[in-house]
Short mmCIF file of C-alpha atoms in Angstrom, two decimals:
data_model
loop_
_atom_site.label_atom_id
_atom_site.label_comp_id
_atom_site.label_asym_id
_atom_site.label_seq_id
_atom_site.Cartn_x
_atom_site.Cartn_y
_atom_site.Cartn_z
CA UNK A 202 -0.28 -0.30 -0.20
CA UNK A 203 2.58 2.26 0.79
CA UNK A 204 4.50 1.26 -2.73
CA UNK A 205 1.58 2.58 -4.34
CA UNK A 206 1.10 6.26 -2.21
CA UNK A 207 4.66 6.86 -3.05
CA UNK A 208 4.16 5.99 -6.95
CA UNK A 209 1.13 8.15 -7.25
CA UNK A 210 2.52 10.56 -5.49
CA UNK A 211 5.65 10.44 -7.91
CA UNK A 212 2.60 10.09 -10.85
CA UNK A 213 1.65 13.62 -10.24
CA UNK A 214 4.73 15.08 -9.00
CA UNK A 215 5.65 14.45 -12.73
CA UNK A 216 2.50 15.30 -14.12
CA UNK A 217 2.84 18.59 -12.19
CA UNK A 218 6.51 19.50 -13.82
CA UNK A 219 5.44 18.51 -17.44
CA UNK A 220 2.08 21.32 -17.71
CA UNK A 221 4.33 23.58 -15.95
CA UNK A 222 7.13 23.17 -18.88
CA UNK A 223 4.23 23.37 -21.74
CA UNK A 224 3.14 26.63 -20.24
CA UNK A 225 6.27 28.55 -21.67
CA UNK A 226 6.14 29.41 -25.70
CA UNK A 227 6.64 26.83 -27.77
CA UNK A 228 9.78 26.97 -30.36
CA UNK A 229 9.05 28.96 -33.46
CA UNK A 230 5.58 30.29 -32.00
CA UNK A 231 4.39 33.37 -34.05
CA UNK A 232 7.39 33.26 -36.50
CA UNK A 233 6.35 32.60 -40.00
CA UNK A 234 6.85 31.34 -41.84
CA UNK A 235 7.39 27.75 -40.38
CA UNK A 236 6.65 28.18 -36.68
CA UNK A 237 8.30 25.94 -35.30
CA UNK A 238 7.25 22.13 -33.57
CA UNK A 239 4.25 22.89 -32.31
CA UNK A 240 2.90 24.10 -35.72
CA UNK A 241 4.49 20.61 -37.68
CA UNK A 242 2.66 19.42 -35.24
CA UNK A 243 -0.81 20.92 -35.96
CA UNK A 244 -0.11 20.96 -39.91
CA UNK A 245 0.84 17.01 -39.69
CA UNK A 246 -3.60 16.70 -38.34
CA UNK A 247 -4.31 19.30 -41.21
CA UNK A 248 -2.74 17.10 -43.51
CA UNK A 249 -4.40 13.79 -42.35
CA UNK A 250 -7.68 14.70 -42.20
CA UNK A 251 -8.24 17.15 -44.89
CA UNK A 252 -6.48 15.00 -47.64
CA UNK A 253 -7.36 11.13 -48.67
CA UNK A 254 -3.82 8.32 -47.59
CA UNK A 255 -2.91 8.64 -50.80
CA UNK A 256 -1.74 12.10 -50.65
CA UNK A 257 0.37 12.19 -46.85
CA UNK A 258 3.37 11.65 -47.83
CA UNK A 259 3.78 13.40 -51.88
CA UNK A 260 4.06 17.07 -52.75
CA UNK A 261 0.17 18.62 -54.09
CA UNK A 262 -0.53 21.37 -54.35
CA UNK A 263 -2.66 20.60 -50.93
CA UNK A 264 0.10 19.20 -49.55
CA UNK A 265 3.53 20.87 -50.26
CA UNK A 266 6.20 18.89 -48.43
CA UNK A 267 8.60 22.17 -47.64
CA UNK A 268 6.48 23.11 -45.48
CA UNK A 269 6.68 20.49 -42.81
CA UNK A 270 5.96 17.99 -45.01
CA UNK A 271 5.12 14.61 -43.29
CA UNK A 272 8.69 12.95 -42.35
CA UNK A 273 7.71 9.76 -39.77
CA UNK A 274 6.42 6.45 -40.54
CA UNK A 275 2.31 4.99 -40.93
CA UNK A 276 1.63 5.67 -36.93
CA UNK A 277 2.82 9.12 -36.50
CA UNK A 278 0.20 10.11 -39.19
CA UNK A 279 -2.43 7.38 -37.81
CA UNK A 280 -2.23 9.64 -34.40
CA UNK A 281 -2.25 13.19 -36.32
CA UNK A 282 -5.38 12.30 -37.78
CA UNK A 283 -6.99 10.68 -34.46
CA UNK A 284 -5.75 14.09 -32.65
CA UNK A 285 -7.20 16.32 -36.07
CA UNK A 286 -10.42 14.15 -36.01
CA UNK A 287 -10.96 15.28 -32.25
CA UNK A 288 -9.88 18.97 -32.58
CA UNK A 289 -12.47 18.63 -35.81
CA UNK A 290 -15.10 18.11 -32.89
CA UNK A 291 -14.43 21.04 -30.89
CA UNK A 292 -13.24 23.44 -33.79
CA UNK A 293 -13.21 22.87 -37.83
CA UNK A 294 -11.11 26.21 -37.54
CA UNK A 295 -8.32 24.60 -36.14
CA UNK A 296 -7.20 22.10 -38.84
CA UNK A 297 -8.52 24.55 -41.86
CA UNK A 298 -6.95 23.42 -44.93
CA UNK A 299 -4.85 25.97 -46.09
CA UNK A 300 -6.20 28.57 -43.83
CA UNK A 301 -5.29 27.38 -40.37
CA UNK A 302 -1.98 27.75 -41.43
CA UNK A 303 0.59 28.83 -38.72
CA UNK A 304 -2.94 29.13 -36.45
CA UNK A 305 -2.45 30.36 -33.28
CA UNK A 306 -4.84 30.58 -29.92
CA UNK A 307 -5.61 30.03 -26.08
CA UNK A 308 -7.91 26.82 -26.98
CA UNK A 309 -5.77 25.15 -29.29
CA UNK A 310 -3.08 26.07 -27.15
CA UNK A 311 -4.49 23.85 -24.52
CA UNK A 312 -6.16 21.50 -26.72
CA UNK A 313 -2.51 20.63 -28.27
CA UNK A 314 -0.86 20.90 -24.70
CA UNK A 315 -3.14 18.05 -24.12
CA UNK A 316 -2.77 16.15 -26.69
CA UNK A 317 0.23 15.17 -25.42
CA UNK A 318 -0.01 15.58 -21.48
CA UNK A 319 -2.30 12.10 -22.73
CA UNK A 320 0.11 10.35 -24.62
CA UNK A 321 2.50 10.55 -21.85
CA UNK A 322 -0.33 9.16 -19.58
CA UNK A 323 -1.64 6.59 -21.40
CA UNK A 324 1.86 5.47 -23.01
CA UNK A 325 5.08 6.10 -21.50
CA UNK A 326 4.05 6.88 -17.59
CA UNK A 327 2.17 3.32 -17.17
CA UNK A 328 5.09 1.25 -18.40
CA UNK A 329 7.80 3.22 -16.36
CA UNK A 330 5.90 2.55 -13.46
CA UNK A 331 5.50 -1.07 -14.43
CA UNK A 332 9.11 -1.45 -15.01
CA UNK A 333 10.46 0.46 -12.45
CA UNK A 334 7.72 -1.95 -10.07
CA UNK A 335 9.25 -5.05 -12.25
CA UNK A 336 13.06 -4.65 -11.05
CA UNK A 337 14.49 -7.73 -9.39
CA UNK A 338 16.34 -7.69 -6.45
CA UNK A 339 15.30 -3.65 -5.35
CA UNK A 340 13.80 -1.85 -3.01
CA UNK A 341 10.87 -0.08 -2.84
CA UNK A 342 13.03 2.91 -2.35
CA UNK A 343 15.00 2.66 -4.89
CA UNK A 344 11.76 1.22 -6.98
CA UNK A 345 10.07 4.63 -6.55
CA UNK A 346 13.34 6.67 -6.09
CA UNK A 347 14.34 4.90 -10.58
CA UNK A 348 11.04 5.43 -11.83
CA UNK A 349 11.12 9.12 -9.90
CA UNK A 350 13.93 10.02 -11.66
CA UNK A 351 12.59 8.58 -15.16
CA UNK A 352 9.95 10.99 -14.56
CA UNK A 353 11.89 13.82 -14.31
CA UNK A 354 14.08 13.07 -16.54
CA UNK A 355 14.51 17.05 -18.46
CA UNK A 356 15.67 15.95 -21.89
CA UNK A 357 12.57 14.84 -22.61
CA UNK A 358 10.52 17.10 -20.28
CA UNK A 359 11.55 19.64 -22.82
CA UNK A 360 11.19 18.44 -26.13
CA UNK A 361 7.72 17.25 -26.16
CA UNK A 362 6.20 19.52 -23.51
CA UNK A 363 8.70 22.42 -23.94
CA UNK A 364 9.28 22.08 -28.13
CA UNK A 365 6.04 20.09 -28.57
CA UNK A 366 6.17 16.77 -30.09
CA UNK A 367 5.62 13.16 -29.20
CA UNK A 368 9.00 10.89 -28.36
CA UNK A 369 6.78 9.46 -25.47
CA UNK A 370 4.90 8.40 -27.72
CA UNK A 371 7.75 5.86 -29.59
CA UNK A 372 10.18 5.83 -26.50
CA UNK A 373 6.76 4.38 -24.43
CA UNK A 374 6.54 1.61 -27.08
CA UNK A 375 9.35 0.82 -26.91
CA UNK A 376 9.83 0.74 -22.84
CA UNK A 377 6.29 -1.25 -23.21
CA UNK A 378 8.51 -3.99 -25.68
CA UNK A 379 11.60 -3.99 -22.79
CA UNK A 380 9.11 -4.26 -19.70
CA UNK A 381 7.29 -7.63 -21.61
CA UNK A 382 10.85 -9.35 -22.91
CA UNK A 383 12.03 -8.80 -18.72
CA UNK A 384 8.69 -10.88 -18.23
CA UNK A 385 9.90 -13.39 -21.39
CA UNK A 386 6.54 -12.31 -23.48
CA UNK A 387 8.36 -12.11 -26.28
CA UNK A 388 6.25 -11.83 -28.74
CA UNK A 389 4.19 -9.15 -26.75
CA UNK A 390 7.59 -7.49 -26.49
CA UNK A 391 7.87 -7.88 -30.49
CA UNK A 392 4.81 -6.54 -30.95
CA UNK A 393 5.43 -3.55 -28.82
CA UNK A 394 9.10 -3.06 -30.42
CA UNK A 395 7.59 -2.83 -33.99
CA UNK A 396 5.09 -0.32 -33.42
CA UNK A 397 7.18 1.78 -31.65
CA UNK A 398 9.50 1.72 -34.67
CA UNK A 399 6.45 2.34 -36.78
CA UNK A 400 5.85 5.62 -35.37
CA UNK A 401 9.20 6.83 -35.08
CA UNK A 402 11.99 5.62 -37.59
CA UNK A 403 14.80 6.46 -35.01
CA UNK A 404 13.66 3.82 -33.14
CA UNK A 405 16.39 1.96 -35.51
CA UNK A 406 19.04 2.41 -32.76
CA UNK A 407 17.26 0.03 -30.69
CA UNK A 408 16.41 -2.54 -33.48
CA UNK A 409 19.93 -4.59 -33.14
CA UNK A 410 19.75 -5.07 -29.76
CA UNK A 411 15.93 -6.38 -29.37
CA UNK A 412 17.15 -8.51 -32.32
CA UNK A 413 20.71 -10.03 -30.85
CA UNK A 414 18.88 -11.05 -27.25
CA UNK A 415 15.92 -12.53 -29.33
CA UNK A 416 18.21 -14.46 -31.41
CA UNK A 417 20.06 -15.60 -28.78
CA UNK A 418 17.47 -16.77 -26.50
CA UNK A 419 16.27 -19.13 -29.69
CA UNK A 420 20.29 -19.95 -29.99
CA UNK A 421 19.74 -20.78 -26.28
CA UNK A 422 16.95 -22.90 -26.97
CA UNK A 423 18.54 -24.97 -29.84
CA UNK A 424 17.82 -24.23 -33.93
CA UNK A 425 16.33 -27.96 -34.38
CA UNK A 426 13.71 -27.82 -31.63
CA UNK A 427 11.93 -24.93 -29.25
CA UNK A 428 14.27 -22.41 -30.19
CA UNK A 429 13.50 -22.61 -34.12
CA UNK A 430 9.79 -22.41 -33.01
CA UNK A 431 10.49 -19.43 -31.26
CA UNK A 432 12.11 -17.74 -34.68
CA UNK A 433 9.38 -18.59 -36.52
CA UNK A 434 6.84 -17.01 -34.18
CA UNK A 435 8.88 -14.61 -34.02
CA UNK A 436 9.55 -13.64 -37.44
CA UNK A 437 6.12 -13.77 -38.36
CA UNK A 438 4.47 -11.58 -35.71
CA UNK A 439 7.26 -8.68 -37.20
CA UNK A 440 5.81 -9.48 -40.56
CA UNK A 441 2.53 -9.34 -38.93
CA UNK A 442 3.10 -5.83 -36.80
CA UNK A 443 4.69 -4.41 -40.27
CA UNK A 444 1.66 -5.79 -42.47
CA UNK A 445 -1.18 -4.22 -40.82
CA UNK A 446 0.67 -0.98 -39.92
CA UNK A 447 1.51 -0.40 -43.49
CA UNK A 448 -1.99 -1.92 -45.14
CA UNK A 449 -3.52 1.54 -45.78
CA UNK A 450 -0.62 2.45 -48.13
CA UNK A 451 0.11 -1.88 -49.31
CA UNK A 452 -1.98 -1.10 -52.47
CA UNK A 453 0.78 0.67 -54.64
CA UNK A 454 4.19 0.10 -54.35
CA UNK A 455 4.62 3.59 -55.57
CA UNK A 456 2.86 4.69 -52.30
CA UNK A 457 5.66 2.71 -49.76
CA UNK A 458 8.47 3.56 -51.87
CA UNK A 459 7.38 7.54 -50.86
CA UNK A 460 6.82 6.64 -47.92
CA UNK A 461 10.37 5.66 -47.45
CA UNK A 462 12.00 8.10 -48.91
CA UNK A 463 10.22 10.61 -47.16
CA UNK A 464 11.56 8.53 -43.51
CA UNK A 465 15.20 9.24 -43.92
CA UNK A 466 16.61 12.78 -45.02
CA UNK A 467 20.43 13.36 -45.09
CA UNK A 468 21.72 14.65 -41.18
CA UNK A 469 24.70 15.40 -39.58
CA UNK A 470 25.54 13.02 -37.28
CA UNK A 471 27.56 14.19 -33.63
CA UNK A 472 31.09 13.28 -34.54
CA UNK A 473 31.67 14.93 -37.64
CA UNK A 474 29.45 18.12 -36.69
CA UNK A 475 32.82 18.11 -34.53
CA UNK A 476 34.95 16.74 -36.30
CA UNK A 477 34.52 19.91 -39.01
CA UNK A 478 36.14 21.48 -36.87
CA UNK A 479 39.27 20.39 -37.70
CA UNK A 480 39.02 18.36 -40.61
CA UNK A 481 36.79 19.60 -43.47
CA UNK A 482 35.29 16.03 -43.98
CA UNK A 483 32.91 16.75 -46.41
CA UNK A 484 35.24 18.39 -48.32
CA UNK A 485 37.58 15.61 -48.57
CA UNK A 486 35.55 13.48 -49.59
CA UNK A 487 31.87 12.18 -51.15
CA UNK A 488 28.31 11.84 -49.54
CA UNK A 489 28.66 8.22 -50.77
CA UNK A 490 32.22 7.22 -49.31
CA UNK A 491 31.09 9.75 -46.00
CA UNK A 492 27.79 7.74 -46.05
CA UNK A 493 30.88 4.02 -46.58
CA UNK A 494 32.74 5.33 -44.00
CA UNK A 495 29.39 6.12 -41.67
CA UNK A 496 28.24 2.97 -41.33
CA UNK A 497 31.72 1.66 -41.10
CA UNK A 498 32.91 3.26 -38.01
CA UNK A 499 29.01 2.85 -36.98
CA UNK A 500 29.58 -0.97 -37.78
CA UNK A 501 32.04 -1.55 -35.52
CA UNK A 502 31.37 0.75 -32.79
CA UNK A 503 28.18 -1.78 -31.77
CA UNK A 504 29.32 -4.33 -33.16
CA UNK A 505 30.82 -5.97 -29.56
CA UNK A 506 28.18 -5.41 -27.54
CA UNK A 507 25.57 -7.21 -30.53
CA UNK A 508 28.21 -9.98 -30.48
CA UNK A 509 28.13 -10.25 -26.47
CA UNK A 510 24.36 -9.98 -26.52
CA UNK A 511 23.72 -13.09 -28.93
CA UNK A 512 26.68 -15.11 -27.43
CA UNK A 513 25.28 -14.91 -23.63
CA UNK A 514 21.54 -13.41 -23.83
CA UNK A 515 20.14 -11.69 -20.60
CA UNK A 516 17.97 -9.48 -20.03
CA UNK A 517 20.41 -7.26 -17.66
CA UNK A 518 23.03 -7.35 -21.36
CA UNK A 519 20.09 -6.16 -22.98
CA UNK A 520 19.55 -2.95 -21.21
CA UNK A 521 23.09 -1.70 -21.08
CA UNK A 522 23.35 -3.05 -25.42
CA UNK A 523 20.55 -0.93 -25.99
CA UNK A 524 22.55 2.04 -24.30
CA UNK A 525 25.74 1.18 -26.45
CA UNK A 526 24.09 0.62 -29.22
CA UNK A 527 22.24 3.70 -29.38
CA UNK A 528 25.13 4.95 -28.02
CA UNK A 529 27.07 4.12 -31.04
CA UNK A 530 23.96 5.35 -33.89
CA UNK A 531 23.92 8.51 -32.33
CA UNK A 532 27.58 9.26 -32.47
CA UNK A 533 28.90 7.66 -35.65
CA UNK A 534 25.82 7.75 -38.09
CA UNK A 535 25.18 9.30 -40.99
CA UNK A 536 21.64 10.01 -40.43
CA UNK A 537 21.35 11.68 -36.60
CA UNK A 538 19.08 14.83 -35.04
CA UNK A 539 19.72 16.10 -32.01
CA UNK A 540 16.91 15.31 -30.03
CA UNK A 541 17.98 11.36 -31.21
CA UNK A 542 20.03 11.60 -27.65
CA UNK A 543 17.13 10.84 -26.21
CA UNK A 544 17.04 7.11 -27.27
CA UNK A 545 20.62 7.03 -25.42
CA UNK A 546 18.89 8.27 -22.42
CA UNK A 547 16.05 6.69 -22.00
CA UNK A 548 17.75 3.34 -21.86
CA UNK A 549 20.09 4.84 -19.52
CA UNK A 550 17.33 5.67 -17.29
CA UNK A 551 16.19 2.57 -17.02
CA UNK A 552 20.19 1.08 -15.15
CA UNK A 553 20.06 4.33 -13.37
CA UNK A 554 19.34 1.75 -10.49
CA UNK A 555 22.46 -0.15 -10.53
CA UNK A 556 25.11 2.39 -11.35
CA UNK A 557 23.61 5.82 -10.40
CA UNK A 558 26.25 7.83 -10.49
CA UNK A 559 27.26 7.10 -14.06
CA UNK A 560 24.08 7.45 -15.41
CA UNK A 561 23.39 10.68 -13.77
CA UNK A 562 26.09 12.05 -15.24
CA UNK A 563 25.55 11.09 -18.56
CA UNK A 564 21.81 12.44 -18.02
CA UNK A 565 23.27 16.02 -16.94
CA UNK A 566 25.16 16.03 -20.26
CA UNK A 567 22.41 14.68 -22.55
CA UNK A 568 20.64 18.14 -21.09
CA UNK A 569 23.16 20.67 -19.87
CA UNK A 570 22.20 23.63 -21.76
CA UNK A 571 18.98 23.45 -20.11
CA UNK A 572 20.75 24.72 -16.56
CA UNK A 573 17.74 25.30 -14.57
CA UNK A 574 16.31 22.12 -15.25
CA UNK A 575 19.62 20.06 -14.39
CA UNK A 576 20.10 20.94 -11.40
CA UNK A 577 17.20 20.13 -9.81
CA UNK A 578 17.55 16.86 -11.34
CA UNK A 579 20.66 16.63 -10.23
CA UNK A 580 19.41 17.10 -6.54
CA UNK A 581 16.53 14.55 -7.21
CA UNK A 582 19.36 11.86 -8.08
CA UNK A 583 21.58 13.04 -5.39
CA UNK A 584 18.49 12.66 -2.90
CA UNK A 585 17.11 9.67 -4.01
CA UNK A 586 20.68 7.53 -4.68
CA UNK A 587 23.33 9.17 -2.86
CA UNK A 588 25.53 9.11 -6.08
CA UNK A 589 28.78 10.51 -4.75
CA UNK A 590 29.04 7.53 -2.18
CA UNK A 591 28.78 5.08 -5.85
CA UNK A 592 32.03 5.63 -7.23
CA UNK A 593 33.67 2.21 -6.85
CA UNK A 594 35.34 0.04 -9.18
CA UNK A 595 32.41 -1.92 -7.72
CA UNK A 596 29.11 0.15 -8.38
CA UNK A 597 30.67 1.38 -11.59
CA UNK A 598 30.67 -2.07 -12.68
CA UNK A 599 33.61 -2.35 -13.78
CA UNK A 600 35.26 -4.64 -10.59
CA UNK A 601 36.04 -7.09 -12.87
CA UNK A 602 37.73 -4.76 -15.38
CA UNK A 603 39.88 -3.20 -12.64
CA UNK A 604 41.01 -6.44 -10.68
CA UNK A 605 42.45 -7.52 -14.95
CA UNK A 606 44.23 -4.19 -14.75
CA UNK A 607 45.21 -3.69 -11.11
CA UNK A 608 48.84 -5.11 -11.83
CA UNK A 609 49.67 -2.88 -14.09
CA UNK A 610 47.77 0.68 -13.38
CA UNK A 611 48.89 1.65 -9.88
CA UNK A 612 46.31 4.53 -9.57
CA UNK A 613 42.95 2.27 -9.71
CA UNK A 614 43.23 2.34 -5.35
CA UNK A 615 42.89 5.99 -6.02
CA UNK A 616 39.93 5.51 -8.68
CA UNK A 617 36.47 6.80 -6.64
CA UNK A 618 37.84 9.82 -5.79
CA UNK A 619 39.37 10.52 -9.41
CA UNK A 620 35.88 9.86 -11.11
CA UNK A 621 34.65 12.35 -8.31
CA UNK A 622 36.75 15.14 -9.16
CA UNK A 623 36.26 13.93 -13.12
CA UNK A 624 32.82 14.78 -12.13
CA UNK A 625 32.94 17.42 -11.01
CA UNK A 626 35.15 19.07 -13.26
CA UNK A 627 33.18 18.42 -16.12
CA UNK A 628 29.64 19.65 -14.07
CA UNK A 629 32.04 23.38 -13.67
CA UNK A 630 32.62 22.86 -17.69
CA UNK A 631 28.94 22.65 -18.45
CA UNK A 632 27.70 25.15 -15.97
CA UNK A 633 30.17 27.82 -17.38
CA UNK A 634 29.61 26.97 -21.36
CA UNK A 635 26.16 27.43 -19.88
CA UNK A 636 26.47 30.94 -18.57
CA UNK A 637 28.24 32.28 -21.09
CA UNK A 638 26.42 30.99 -23.59
CA UNK A 639 23.32 32.30 -21.99
CA UNK A 640 25.00 36.54 -21.55
CA UNK A 641 28.01 36.89 -24.30
CA UNK A 642 26.64 37.41 -27.40
CA UNK A 643 29.23 35.14 -29.85
CA UNK A 644 32.25 37.13 -31.95
CA UNK A 645 30.68 38.55 -34.92
CA UNK A 646 33.80 35.99 -37.36
CA UNK A 647 32.47 32.90 -34.69
CA UNK A 648 28.65 33.32 -35.25
CA UNK A 649 28.20 29.32 -33.64
CA UNK A 650 30.67 29.85 -31.19
CA UNK A 651 29.32 28.04 -27.91
CA UNK A 652 26.56 25.78 -29.99
CA UNK A 653 29.57 24.69 -31.71
CA UNK A 654 31.17 24.10 -28.16
CA UNK A 655 28.56 22.47 -26.71
CA UNK A 656 28.39 19.81 -29.67
CA UNK A 657 32.87 19.14 -29.11
CA UNK A 658 32.11 18.39 -24.60
CA UNK A 659 28.79 16.56 -25.77
CA UNK A 660 30.66 14.51 -28.09
CA UNK A 661 33.49 14.44 -26.35
CA UNK A 662 31.46 13.01 -23.28
CA UNK A 663 29.76 10.74 -24.79
CA UNK A 664 32.83 8.67 -26.51
CA UNK A 665 33.92 8.47 -23.41
CA UNK A 666 30.98 7.02 -22.01
CA UNK A 667 30.74 5.00 -24.86
CA UNK A 668 33.75 3.05 -24.03
CA UNK A 669 32.48 2.90 -20.49
CA UNK A 670 29.08 1.23 -22.07
CA UNK A 671 31.28 -1.55 -23.38
CA UNK A 672 33.71 -2.19 -20.80
CA UNK A 673 30.80 -2.77 -18.53
CA UNK A 674 29.03 -5.07 -21.25
CA UNK A 675 32.04 -6.88 -22.02
CA UNK A 676 33.40 -7.39 -18.62
CA UNK A 677 30.45 -9.15 -17.48
CA UNK A 678 30.17 -11.85 -15.10
CA UNK A 679 26.79 -11.07 -13.74
CA UNK A 680 25.39 -11.25 -17.44
CA UNK A 681 27.32 -14.70 -17.21
CA UNK A 682 25.50 -16.03 -14.64
CA UNK A 683 21.95 -14.75 -15.83
CA UNK A 684 22.80 -17.10 -19.32
CA UNK A 685 23.08 -20.14 -17.29
CA UNK A 686 20.34 -19.55 -15.29
CA UNK A 687 18.10 -18.65 -18.38
CA UNK A 688 20.12 -21.87 -20.74
#
């Protein structure tokens, strides 16, 4: 009873924070011609309600793709249609074709805020609560603390409720997939992840861990018996899930190809942006060569974690692989968006009860430009997990790795103090950058100085975290024990 009371308070606090953030002005509000993310979501409602499905992803006189054209998979479009249907019942002007462009009013803002709020309440928040309840060998206090930190993570709140998006839907569906797999409901987990992938294509970042974990389970069961049957069931489930999602577009191959073309656009990833300061990669190689280079580096960086997960499938290894693989995609892939860091941050949230210090550090780096929210989040994590007391090699899941190096590296005895010092140095650097970018105008000759500095500092942190998470995965003896239990 006490557990449910604490969780209820946690949820109410999370909802209050979300609503408070949503009351601010959205990015691009009142700024023609594009108006920002808020207008993008409203425009998709306009398009999906007023045009036939065959025109949703095509450039026509009624659907100018240069003006917030749909560039997400079918489930996003269906979600926009449902919201538009409700909007039409309240006020048809909100989604009137052509004439509603740039529409802004207080009643409409309330409606749009509510749609994000409801999506969080129906999909993401229940998944978080049930996931925290499912944690084994964890006290009630830790379960509540984990839920509090996950639900108050500022990155997702600021992007969804501040800039106005629905990332919590795809992330929530992926989390439902993780939750189902933790109970060995593999088919339901596959359905949930397919839905996540068909809502936002960025969920491809998580596809390899899901694939490798389930394939590893099939191998362990034996591909001549139960494993082969499970593999067949999983394949059929995935095909059926995709078929249902894409059914309205399946009558015409060109329809499917046009949707796929809209889903993938050229963008530049974090590591390439940071390298451009020293090496102009774009000027040295063609886009095709850069694409191949990005693919090769991404593949090599995620390969160790995927091999380990396939050979030794365990739920713990699966969660850490979600972090490692998503971070590899974020750093090295050819197509990425800044908000894609959420695809790394949410899996990090899932292991915050296991590595509270490093998880908190990563989550702070992922959102340090919102310094006020970051400070509050840090206070919550410190109060919930006493993170400064969790810096030993064992607390950081590095005991096996440290034992293999202890004969060669003399400073490992001072490891906790070194880690805490690096953390404080990192916080200081992020704080200074945040203050400077807020109060000082950049030099005229370097107008992008502060965003570039933020990108470089973040990139260096993320590279270090990628190394850390791979070490945890590869040297993790707990995975071996879990794998033995599974077999």
